[in-house]
mmCIF file of C-alpha atoms in Angstrom:
data_model
loop_
_atom_site.group_PDB
_atom_site.id
_atom_site.type_symbol
_atom_site.label_atom_id
_atom_site.label_comp_id
_atom_site.label_asym_id
_atom_site.label_seq_id
_atom_site.Cartn_x
_atom_site.Cartn_y
_atom_site.Cartn_z
ATOM 1 C CA MET C 1 -13.429 14.717 18.297
ATOM 2 C CA THR C 2 -10.639 11.865 18.951
ATOM 3 C CA GLN C 3 -10.488 9.558 21.418
ATOM 4 C CA SER C 4 -6.497 8.551 22.171
ATOM 5 C CA LEU C 5 -4.903 6.201 24.618
ATOM 6 C CA SER C 6 -1.324 5.801 22.908
ATOM 7 C CA HIS C 7 1.136 3.624 23.754
ATOM 8 C CA CYS C 8 4.007 0.967 22.466
ATOM 9 C CA SER C 9 3.709 -2.442 22.517
ATOM 10 C CA THR C 10 6.425 -4.611 22.488
ATOM 11 C CA PRO C 11 5.939 -8.471 20.266
ATOM 12 C CA LEU C 12 6.527 -10.377 23.550
ATOM 13 C CA THR C 13 3.312 -8.745 25.596
ATOM 14 C CA ALA C 14 -0.637 -9.947 24.638
ATOM 15 C CA PRO C 15 -1.678 -8.293 21.397
ATOM 16 C CA LEU C 16 -4.353 -5.955 22.240
ATOM 17 C CA LEU C 17 -7.787 -6.902 20.613
ATOM 18 C CA SER C 18 -6.690 -10.640 20.467
ATOM 19 C CA PHE C 19 -10.411 -11.589 20.093
ATOM 20 C CA PRO C 20 -12.481 -13.245 18.836
ATOM 21 C CA TYR C 21 -13.949 -12.166 14.819
ATOM 22 C CA ARG C 22 -17.618 -11.493 15.934
ATOM 23 C CA GLY C 23 -19.321 -9.847 18.521
ATOM 24 C CA VAL C 24 -16.860 -7.988 20.716
ATOM 25 C CA GLN C 25 -18.536 -5.248 22.938
ATOM 26 C CA GLY C 26 -16.773 -2.267 23.978
ATOM 27 C CA ASN C 27 -17.616 0.708 26.193
ATOM 28 C CA LYS C 28 -17.657 3.662 24.170
ATOM 29 C CA PRO C 29 -15.274 6.602 24.506
ATOM 30 C CA GLY C 30 -15.191 8.308 27.765
ATOM 31 C CA ASN C 31 -17.271 6.073 29.636
ATOM 32 C CA SER C 32 -16.666 5.043 32.773
ATOM 33 C CA PRO C 33 -18.110 4.527 36.088
ATOM 34 C CA LYS C 34 -19.675 7.292 37.772
ATOM 35 C CA GLY C 35 -16.396 8.659 40.360
ATOM 36 C CA HIS C 36 -14.011 6.894 38.403
ATOM 37 C CA PRO C 37 -11.965 8.885 36.358
ATOM 38 C CA PRO C 38 -9.824 6.580 33.209
ATOM 39 C CA ASP C 39 -6.553 5.222 34.470
ATOM 40 C CA ALA C 40 -3.876 6.567 31.987
ATOM 41 C CA HIS C 41 -2.201 3.109 33.252
ATOM 42 C CA SER C 42 -5.103 1.219 31.480
ATOM 43 C CA SER C 43 -4.312 -3.134 30.918
ATOM 44 C CA VAL C 44 -4.611 -4.240 27.849
ATOM 45 C CA SER C 45 -7.930 -5.633 28.250
ATOM 46 C CA ASP C 46 -9.021 -1.865 29.114
ATOM 47 C CA LEU C 47 -7.636 -0.556 25.950
ATOM 48 C CA ALA C 48 -9.679 -2.777 24.003
ATOM 49 C CA ASN C 49 -12.567 -2.011 25.567
ATOM 50 C CA SER C 50 -12.025 1.937 24.850
ATOM 51 C CA LEU C 51 -12.787 1.167 21.670
ATOM 52 C CA THR C 52 -16.071 2.805 20.694
ATOM 53 C CA GLY C 53 -18.882 0.818 19.620
ATOM 54 C CA ASP C 54 -19.377 -3.051 18.611
ATOM 55 C CA MET C 55 -16.604 -4.203 17.233
ATOM 56 C CA VAL C 56 -16.696 -6.647 14.057
ATOM 57 C CA MET C 57 -13.040 -8.072 13.427
ATOM 58 C CA LEU C 58 -12.445 -9.511 10.068
ATOM 59 C CA SER C 59 -9.434 -11.020 8.468
ATOM 60 C CA PRO C 60 -8.954 -13.526 5.855
ATOM 61 C CA GLY C 61 -10.163 -16.802 5.874
ATOM 62 C CA SER C 62 -12.632 -15.555 8.495
ATOM 63 C CA GLU C 63 -16.344 -16.974 8.569
ATOM 64 C CA ASP C 64 -17.627 -13.466 7.353
ATOM 65 C CA ASP C 65 -15.151 -13.635 4.474
ATOM 66 C CA ASP C 66 -17.637 -15.768 2.141
ATOM 67 C CA GLY C 67 -15.232 -18.484 1.203
ATOM 68 C CA GLU C 68 -13.195 -16.370 -0.193
ATOM 69 C CA GLY C 69 -9.969 -17.558 1.581
ATOM 70 C CA THR C 70 -6.783 -15.505 1.619
ATOM 71 C CA ILE C 71 -7.140 -12.371 0.033
ATOM 72 C CA SER C 72 -3.621 -11.485 -2.399
ATOM 73 C CA GLU C 73 -3.394 -8.248 -4.254
ATOM 74 C CA LYS C 74 -3.607 -8.707 -7.802
ATOM 75 C CA LEU C 75 -0.816 -6.043 -9.248
ATOM 76 C CA GLY C 76 -1.986 -6.794 -12.913
ATOM 77 C CA ARG C 77 0.569 -7.620 -15.357
ATOM 78 C CA ILE C 78 3.631 -6.938 -18.235
ATOM 79 C CA GLN C 79 4.145 -8.586 -21.562
ATOM 80 C CA PHE C 80 7.567 -7.896 -22.941
ATOM 81 C CA SER C 81 10.167 -9.838 -25.351
ATOM 82 C CA VAL C 82 13.529 -10.747 -25.046
ATOM 83 C CA GLY C 83 16.540 -11.474 -27.625
ATOM 84 C CA TYR C 84 20.238 -11.747 -28.125
ATOM 85 C CA SER C 85 21.990 -11.065 -31.329
ATOM 86 C CA PHE C 86 25.202 -12.501 -31.719
ATOM 87 C CA GLN C 87 26.470 -10.553 -34.782
ATOM 88 C CA ASP C 88 25.901 -6.960 -33.171
ATOM 89 C CA SER C 89 26.929 -8.762 -29.735
ATOM 90 C CA THR C 90 23.311 -6.765 -28.007
ATOM 91 C CA LEU C 91 20.719 -7.595 -26.265
ATOM 92 C CA THR C 92 17.248 -6.190 -26.695
ATOM 93 C CA VAL C 93 13.929 -5.853 -25.313
ATOM 94 C CA LYS C 94 10.751 -4.566 -26.180
ATOM 95 C CA ILE C 95 8.577 -3.668 -23.415
ATOM 96 C CA LEU C 96 5.094 -4.062 -24.953
ATOM 97 C CA LYS C 97 2.254 -3.712 -22.929
ATOM 98 C CA GLY C 98 0.639 -3.527 -19.314
ATOM 99 C CA GLN C 99 -2.593 -5.228 -18.180
ATOM 100 C CA ASP C 100 -5.493 -5.320 -14.991
ATOM 101 C CA LEU C 101 -2.923 -2.522 -13.410
ATOM 102 C CA PRO C 102 -3.909 -1.588 -10.252
ATOM 103 C CA ALA C 103 -5.282 2.015 -9.688
ATOM 104 C CA LYS C 104 -2.741 3.745 -7.269
ATOM 105 C CA ASP C 105 -3.698 7.380 -7.352
ATOM 106 C CA PHE C 106 -6.855 8.735 -5.411
ATOM 107 C CA SER C 107 -8.661 9.388 -8.724
ATOM 108 C CA GLY C 108 -8.949 5.709 -9.244
ATOM 109 C CA THR C 109 -6.018 5.279 -11.885
ATOM 110 C CA SER C 110 -2.322 5.266 -12.667
ATOM 111 C CA ASP C 111 0.524 6.683 -14.754
ATOM 112 C CA PRO C 112 2.585 3.731 -15.139
ATOM 113 C CA PHE C 113 6.205 3.904 -16.585
ATOM 114 C CA VAL C 114 8.536 0.524 -16.425
ATOM 115 C CA LYS C 115 12.474 1.259 -15.273
ATOM 116 C CA ILE C 116 14.865 -1.579 -17.247
ATOM 117 C CA TYR C 117 17.696 -3.187 -15.343
ATOM 118 C CA LEU C 118 20.652 -5.794 -15.857
ATOM 119 C CA LEU C 119 21.202 -7.091 -12.439
ATOM 120 C CA PRO C 120 23.325 -7.082 -10.831
ATOM 121 C CA ASP C 121 23.893 -3.612 -12.270
ATOM 122 C CA LYS C 122 21.468 -1.044 -10.797
ATOM 123 C CA LYS C 123 23.523 2.286 -11.558
ATOM 124 C CA HIS C 124 22.574 2.395 -15.635
ATOM 125 C CA LYS C 125 18.778 2.193 -16.040
ATOM 126 C CA LEU C 126 16.265 2.668 -18.642
ATOM 127 C CA GLU C 127 12.980 3.954 -19.059
ATOM 128 C CA THR C 128 9.858 3.961 -20.931
ATOM 129 C CA LYS C 129 7.619 7.119 -21.130
ATOM 130 C CA VAL C 130 4.636 7.250 -19.059
ATOM 131 C CA LYS C 131 1.224 6.754 -19.936
ATOM 132 C CA ARG C 132 -0.850 8.710 -18.413
ATOM 133 C CA LYS C 133 -4.146 7.844 -16.198
ATOM 134 C CA ASN C 134 -4.545 3.973 -17.935
ATOM 135 C CA LEU C 135 -4.419 0.842 -16.173
ATOM 136 C CA ASN C 136 -3.527 -1.450 -19.795
ATOM 137 C CA PRO C 137 -1.052 0.533 -20.954
ATOM 138 C CA HIS C 138 0.733 0.219 -24.631
ATOM 139 C CA TRP C 139 4.545 1.082 -24.377
ATOM 140 C CA ASN C 140 5.537 -0.484 -27.710
ATOM 141 C CA GLU C 141 9.231 0.726 -27.210
ATOM 142 C CA THR C 142 12.643 -0.900 -27.584
ATOM 143 C CA PHE C 143 15.586 -0.510 -25.948
ATOM 144 C CA LEU C 144 19.397 -2.184 -26.917
ATOM 145 C CA PHE C 145 21.936 -3.049 -24.612
ATOM 146 C CA GLU C 146 24.893 -2.543 -27.048
ATOM 147 C CA GLY C 147 28.507 -4.293 -26.765
ATOM 148 C CA PHE C 148 27.394 -7.121 -24.556
ATOM 149 C CA PRO C 149 29.369 -10.830 -25.086
ATOM 150 C CA TYR C 150 27.077 -13.483 -24.770
ATOM 151 C CA GLU C 151 28.778 -15.041 -21.688
ATOM 152 C CA LYS C 152 28.094 -11.403 -19.300
ATOM 153 C CA VAL C 153 24.673 -11.369 -20.979
ATOM 154 C CA ARG C 154 24.230 -14.658 -18.916
ATOM 155 C CA GLU C 155 25.479 -13.563 -16.336
ATOM 156 C CA ARG C 156 22.565 -11.300 -15.972
ATOM 157 C CA THR C 157 18.853 -10.768 -14.602
ATOM 158 C CA LEU C 158 16.539 -8.790 -16.578
ATOM 159 C CA TYR C 159 14.788 -7.008 -13.949
ATOM 160 C CA LEU C 160 11.629 -4.512 -14.849
ATOM 161 C CA GLN C 161 10.093 -2.612 -12.619
ATOM 162 C CA VAL C 162 6.485 -1.059 -13.296
ATOM 163 C CA LEU C 163 5.606 2.080 -10.850
ATOM 164 C CA ASP C 164 3.243 5.036 -11.068
ATOM 165 C CA PHE C 165 4.501 8.367 -11.681
ATOM 166 C CA ASP C 166 4.009 11.236 -8.931
ATOM 167 C CA ARG C 167 5.126 14.683 -10.101
ATOM 168 C CA PHE C 168 4.680 15.644 -6.486
ATOM 169 C CA SER C 169 6.259 13.016 -4.458
ATOM 170 C CA ARG C 170 8.425 9.662 -4.578
ATOM 171 C CA ASN C 171 6.877 7.443 -7.411
ATOM 172 C CA ASP C 172 4.964 4.408 -6.421
ATOM 173 C CA PRO C 173 6.178 0.905 -6.865
ATOM 174 C CA ILE C 174 3.381 -1.211 -8.493
ATOM 175 C CA GLY C 175 5.179 -4.359 -9.121
ATOM 176 C CA GLU C 176 8.407 -5.837 -10.545
ATOM 177 C CA VAL C 177 9.444 -8.809 -13.103
ATOM 178 C CA SER C 178 12.833 -10.461 -13.225
ATOM 179 C CA ILE C 179 14.475 -13.333 -14.942
ATOM 180 C CA PRO C 180 17.707 -14.665 -15.067
ATOM 181 C CA LEU C 181 18.449 -15.175 -18.939
ATOM 182 C CA ASN C 182 20.421 -18.085 -18.037
ATOM 183 C CA LYS C 183 17.308 -19.796 -18.186
ATOM 184 C CA LEU C 184 16.332 -18.689 -21.237
ATOM 185 C CA SER C 185 17.011 -21.944 -23.300
ATOM 186 C CA ASP C 186 17.100 -19.942 -27.293
ATOM 187 C CA LEU C 187 18.527 -16.798 -26.691
ATOM 188 C CA GLY C 188 19.364 -16.006 -30.090
ATOM 189 C CA HIS C 189 15.711 -15.702 -31.173
ATOM 190 C CA MET C 190 13.387 -12.887 -29.894
ATOM 191 C CA GLN C 191 11.048 -14.322 -27.472
ATOM 192 C CA THR C 192 7.894 -13.143 -26.206
ATOM 193 C CA PHE C 193 6.352 -13.604 -22.118
ATOM 194 C CA TRP C 194 3.341 -12.074 -20.437
ATOM 195 C CA LYS C 195 3.954 -12.566 -16.484
ATOM 196 C CA GLU C 196 2.414 -11.914 -13.420
ATOM 197 C CA LEU C 197 4.023 -8.420 -11.690
ATOM 198 C CA LYS C 198 5.125 -9.533 -7.917
ATOM 199 C CA PRO C 199 5.125 -6.663 -5.126
ATOM 200 C CA CYS C 200 8.507 -4.661 -5.664
ATOM 201 C CA MET C 201 10.941 -5.606 -3.166
ATOM 202 C CA ASP C 202 13.542 -3.168 -3.874
ATOM 203 C CA GLY C 203 15.150 -2.032 -0.919
ATOM 204 C CA ALA C 204 11.924 -1.580 0.836
ATOM 205 C CA GLY C 205 10.916 -5.305 1.869
ATOM 206 C CA ARG C 206 7.544 -5.188 4.598
ATOM 207 C CA ARG C 207 6.791 -1.895 5.906
ATOM 208 C CA GLY C 208 4.703 -3.181 8.542
ATOM 209 C CA ASP C 209 0.754 -3.419 8.922
ATOM 210 C CA LEU C 210 -2.095 -0.886 10.463
ATOM 211 C CA LEU C 211 -5.102 -2.135 12.282
ATOM 212 C CA VAL C 212 -7.958 0.301 11.604
ATOM 213 C CA SER C 213 -11.503 -0.133 11.796
ATOM 214 C CA LEU C 214 -14.272 1.982 10.262
ATOM 215 C CA CYS C 215 -17.796 2.973 10.977
ATOM 216 C CA TYR C 216 -20.443 4.320 8.558
ATOM 217 C CA ASN C 217 -23.250 6.175 10.022
ATOM 218 C CA PRO C 218 -25.971 6.916 7.632
ATOM 219 C CA THR C 219 -28.052 9.195 10.046
ATOM 220 C CA ALA C 220 -25.112 11.639 10.426
ATOM 221 C CA ASN C 221 -23.628 10.799 7.322
ATOM 222 C CA THR C 222 -20.215 10.601 9.213
ATOM 223 C CA ILE C 223 -17.078 7.761 8.600
ATOM 224 C CA THR C 224 -15.351 7.449 11.932
ATOM 225 C CA VAL C 225 -12.032 6.024 11.366
ATOM 226 C CA ASN C 226 -10.456 4.284 14.303
ATOM 227 C CA ILE C 227 -6.689 3.913 14.205
ATOM 228 C CA ILE C 228 -5.954 1.328 16.631
ATOM 229 C CA LYS C 229 -2.469 -0.037 16.207
ATOM 230 C CA ALA C 230 0.578 -1.056 14.272
ATOM 231 C CA ARG C 231 3.045 -3.706 14.515
ATOM 232 C CA ASN C 232 6.249 -4.890 12.823
ATOM 233 C CA LEU C 233 6.737 -1.369 11.220
ATOM 234 C CA LYS C 234 9.920 -0.602 9.445
ATOM 235 C CA ALA C 235 12.735 1.072 11.235
ATOM 236 C CA MET C 236 13.410 4.601 9.708
ATOM 237 C CA ASP C 237 15.881 5.645 12.039
ATOM 238 C CA ILE C 238 19.570 4.919 12.494
ATOM 239 C CA GLY C 239 19.096 3.682 15.974
ATOM 240 C CA GLY C 240 16.567 0.762 14.394
ATOM 241 C CA THR C 241 13.488 2.453 15.291
ATOM 242 C CA SER C 242 10.871 4.825 14.228
ATOM 243 C CA ASP C 243 8.941 7.359 15.705
ATOM 244 C CA PRO C 244 5.694 6.922 14.804
ATOM 245 C CA TYR C 245 2.669 8.756 14.065
ATOM 246 C CA VAL C 246 -0.738 8.542 11.487
ATOM 247 C CA LYS C 247 -1.661 11.007 9.042
ATOM 248 C CA LEU C 248 -5.146 11.017 7.540
ATOM 249 C CA TRP C 249 -6.725 12.620 4.195
ATOM 250 C CA LEU C 250 -10.050 13.094 3.638
ATOM 251 C CA MET C 251 -10.130 13.075 -0.611
ATOM 252 C CA HIS C 252 -13.214 14.321 -2.821
ATOM 253 C CA LYS C 253 -12.230 13.095 -6.685
ATOM 254 C CA ASP C 254 -8.569 15.154 -6.739
ATOM 255 C CA LYS C 255 -9.403 17.775 -4.071
ATOM 256 C CA ARG C 256 -8.221 17.363 -0.102
ATOM 257 C CA VAL C 257 -10.800 17.988 2.260
ATOM 258 C CA GLU C 258 -9.436 17.940 5.497
ATOM 259 C CA LYS C 259 -6.539 16.349 7.458
ATOM 260 C CA LYS C 260 -6.336 14.538 10.860
ATOM 261 C CA LYS C 261 -3.032 12.857 12.452
ATOM 262 C CA THR C 262 -2.441 11.271 15.776
ATOM 263 C CA VAL C 263 0.342 11.734 18.308
ATOM 264 C CA THR C 264 3.650 10.791 17.941
ATOM 265 C CA ILE C 265 4.973 7.558 19.714
ATOM 266 C CA LYS C 266 8.586 7.670 20.192
ATOM 267 C CA SER C 267 10.820 4.556 19.560
ATOM 268 C CA CYS C 268 8.379 1.908 18.740
ATOM 269 C CA LEU C 269 8.051 -0.496 16.282
ATOM 270 C CA ASN C 270 4.909 -1.756 17.595
ATOM 271 C CA PRO C 271 2.799 1.418 18.377
ATOM 272 C CA VAL C 272 -0.762 1.549 20.392
ATOM 273 C CA PHE C 273 -2.738 4.816 19.119
ATOM 274 C CA ASN C 274 -6.666 4.123 19.969
ATOM 275 C CA GLU C 275 -7.496 7.386 18.371
ATOM 276 C CA SER C 276 -10.591 7.988 15.918
ATOM 277 C CA PHE C 277 -11.040 10.204 13.861
ATOM 278 C CA PRO C 278 -15.271 11.373 12.338
ATOM 279 C CA PHE C 279 -15.297 12.607 8.681
ATOM 280 C CA GLU C 280 -18.155 13.839 7.356
ATOM 281 C CA VAL C 281 -18.732 12.224 4.052
ATOM 282 C CA PRO C 282 -22.732 13.037 2.156
ATOM 283 C CA ALA C 283 -24.227 9.550 0.802
ATOM 284 C CA HIS C 284 -23.965 11.284 -2.640
ATOM 285 C CA VAL C 285 -20.609 11.402 -2.503
ATOM 286 C CA LEU C 286 -19.583 8.221 -0.966
ATOM 287 C CA ARG C 287 -17.911 6.691 -4.358
ATOM 288 C CA GLU C 288 -15.608 9.639 -5.267
ATOM 289 C CA THR C 289 -14.220 9.488 -1.489
ATOM 290 C CA THR C 290 -10.851 8.030 -0.301
ATOM 291 C CA ILE C 291 -9.343 7.866 3.044
ATOM 292 C CA ILE C 292 -5.407 7.980 2.799
ATOM 293 C CA ILE C 293 -4.057 6.944 5.455
ATOM 294 C CA THR C 294 -0.189 7.413 5.839
ATOM 295 C CA VAL C 295 1.752 6.551 8.928
ATOM 296 C CA MET C 296 4.718 8.790 9.168
ATOM 297 C CA ASP C 297 8.179 8.605 10.863
ATOM 298 C CA LYS C 298 8.716 12.093 13.105
ATOM 299 C CA ASP C 299 12.326 13.736 12.416
ATOM 300 C CA ARG C 300 13.303 16.453 14.180
ATOM 301 C CA LEU C 301 16.265 17.824 12.513
ATOM 302 C CA SER C 302 14.791 16.382 8.755
ATOM 303 C CA ARG C 303 11.487 16.243 6.590
ATOM 304 C CA ASN C 304 9.508 13.612 8.668
ATOM 305 C CA ASP C 305 9.506 9.868 6.274
ATOM 306 C CA VAL C 306 6.618 7.818 5.032
ATOM 307 C CA ILE C 307 6.893 4.121 6.259
ATOM 308 C CA GLY C 308 3.567 3.394 4.564
ATOM 309 C CA LYS C 309 0.319 3.970 2.820
ATOM 310 C CA ILE C 310 -3.508 2.688 2.672
ATOM 311 C CA TYR C 311 -6.000 4.035 0.134
ATOM 312 C CA LEU C 312 -9.069 3.486 1.299
ATOM 313 C CA SER C 313 -12.299 3.766 -0.928
ATOM 314 C CA TRP C 314 -14.779 1.269 -2.916
ATOM 315 C CA LYS C 315 -11.777 1.142 -6.314
ATOM 316 C CA SER C 316 -8.651 0.393 -4.420
ATOM 317 C CA GLY C 317 -6.938 -2.694 -3.862
ATOM 318 C CA PRO C 318 -9.065 -5.749 -2.792
ATOM 319 C CA ALA C 319 -7.926 -5.719 1.056
ATOM 320 C CA GLU C 320 -8.848 -2.357 0.712
ATOM 321 C CA VAL C 321 -11.752 -2.625 -1.549
ATOM 322 C CA LYS C 322 -13.293 -5.519 1.069
ATOM 323 C CA HIS C 323 -12.737 -3.040 4.057
ATOM 324 C CA TRP C 324 -14.648 -0.404 2.628
ATOM 325 C CA LYS C 325 -17.687 -2.592 1.426
ATOM 326 C CA ASP C 326 -17.725 -4.826 4.622
ATOM 327 C CA MET C 327 -17.670 -0.968 6.493
ATOM 328 C CA MET C 328 -21.249 -0.025 3.887
ATOM 329 C CA GLY C 329 -22.898 -3.282 4.852
ATOM 330 C CA ARG C 330 -22.851 -3.007 8.213
ATOM 331 C CA PRO C 331 -23.694 0.566 9.679
ATOM 332 C CA ARG C 332 -23.367 2.005 12.915
ATOM 333 C CA THR C 333 -20.721 -0.717 13.345
ATOM 334 C CA ASN C 334 -17.176 -0.645 13.760
ATOM 335 C CA VAL C 335 -15.499 -3.086 11.768
ATOM 336 C CA ALA C 336 -12.101 -3.441 12.227
ATOM 337 C CA GLN C 337 -9.173 -4.859 10.025
ATOM 338 C CA TRP C 338 -5.344 -5.676 9.314
ATOM 339 C CA HIS C 339 -3.694 -3.810 6.133
ATOM 340 C CA ALA C 340 -0.455 -4.247 4.574
ATOM 341 C CA LEU C 341 1.515 -0.877 4.859
ATOM 342 C CA LYS C 342 2.450 -0.332 0.980
ATOM 343 C CA ALA C 343 5.084 2.240 -0.720
#
């Protein structure tokens, strides 16, 4: 059973749920004074009160973060070498290894590979082999850019993009590194670097944020996911907007167990959903459970587009793991947190 009171909000209005971080009380869904049915045109405060049970709102830096401060996602790092041969007019790039890459698959691992570009040219790229189920891959592969005059090489930027290979859908970006080659003092000798991966910005940019609350009931063996609202969603349509809805998959190991979705809100980049979805999750499978939340753009004439995703489990990214642990530590309480949507 789901609770829904969806609409489109704009940044000019007071944001829904602009309440203090702790101790926000709410009415249970469907409850209203006797003889007075719920009003479909409720105010923002009425919408906030429609959420299930008690709400605890957490955000980085709040008093509930135990002094952890702002969460910045760790994407791992990559080791590579680069050097130029004046005799052969050849730039050599060696992709050596990756370390502490994040898990992008719901099985808790990744299948990483690296794309190599010399920007601004993005038409010609080279790729490493895919390393299956490996968060610390060793590639040890050498790539040659032949026939490049030194003056031209110094105008280029070495761009490395680490991705997670996906056989059934689009590959997921993990992170990127870029080095302007004119910044290297001694390009005539091979130099080896360790570089921290940064979020990929190759045409994707920010995809928006989703406010989600989780509630674990150990007695009923349920996790209730409340899709509250989104903000600043990426426009996917030609008209500069999107028709968003949210799809949820309950996963056990690599198996899809149950699917649910919200209503679609037309032409809106700041939708308010307020829909609750209970999933049955026995205690003995909690550590092998992942909830994949995907914000989609509804397209009547072609395939629906993915705006962004969240993987909630005990082994996802730092922000997701924190939310999962907070849910487990506060049973029977709705714990809400903003999540940045990812590719």
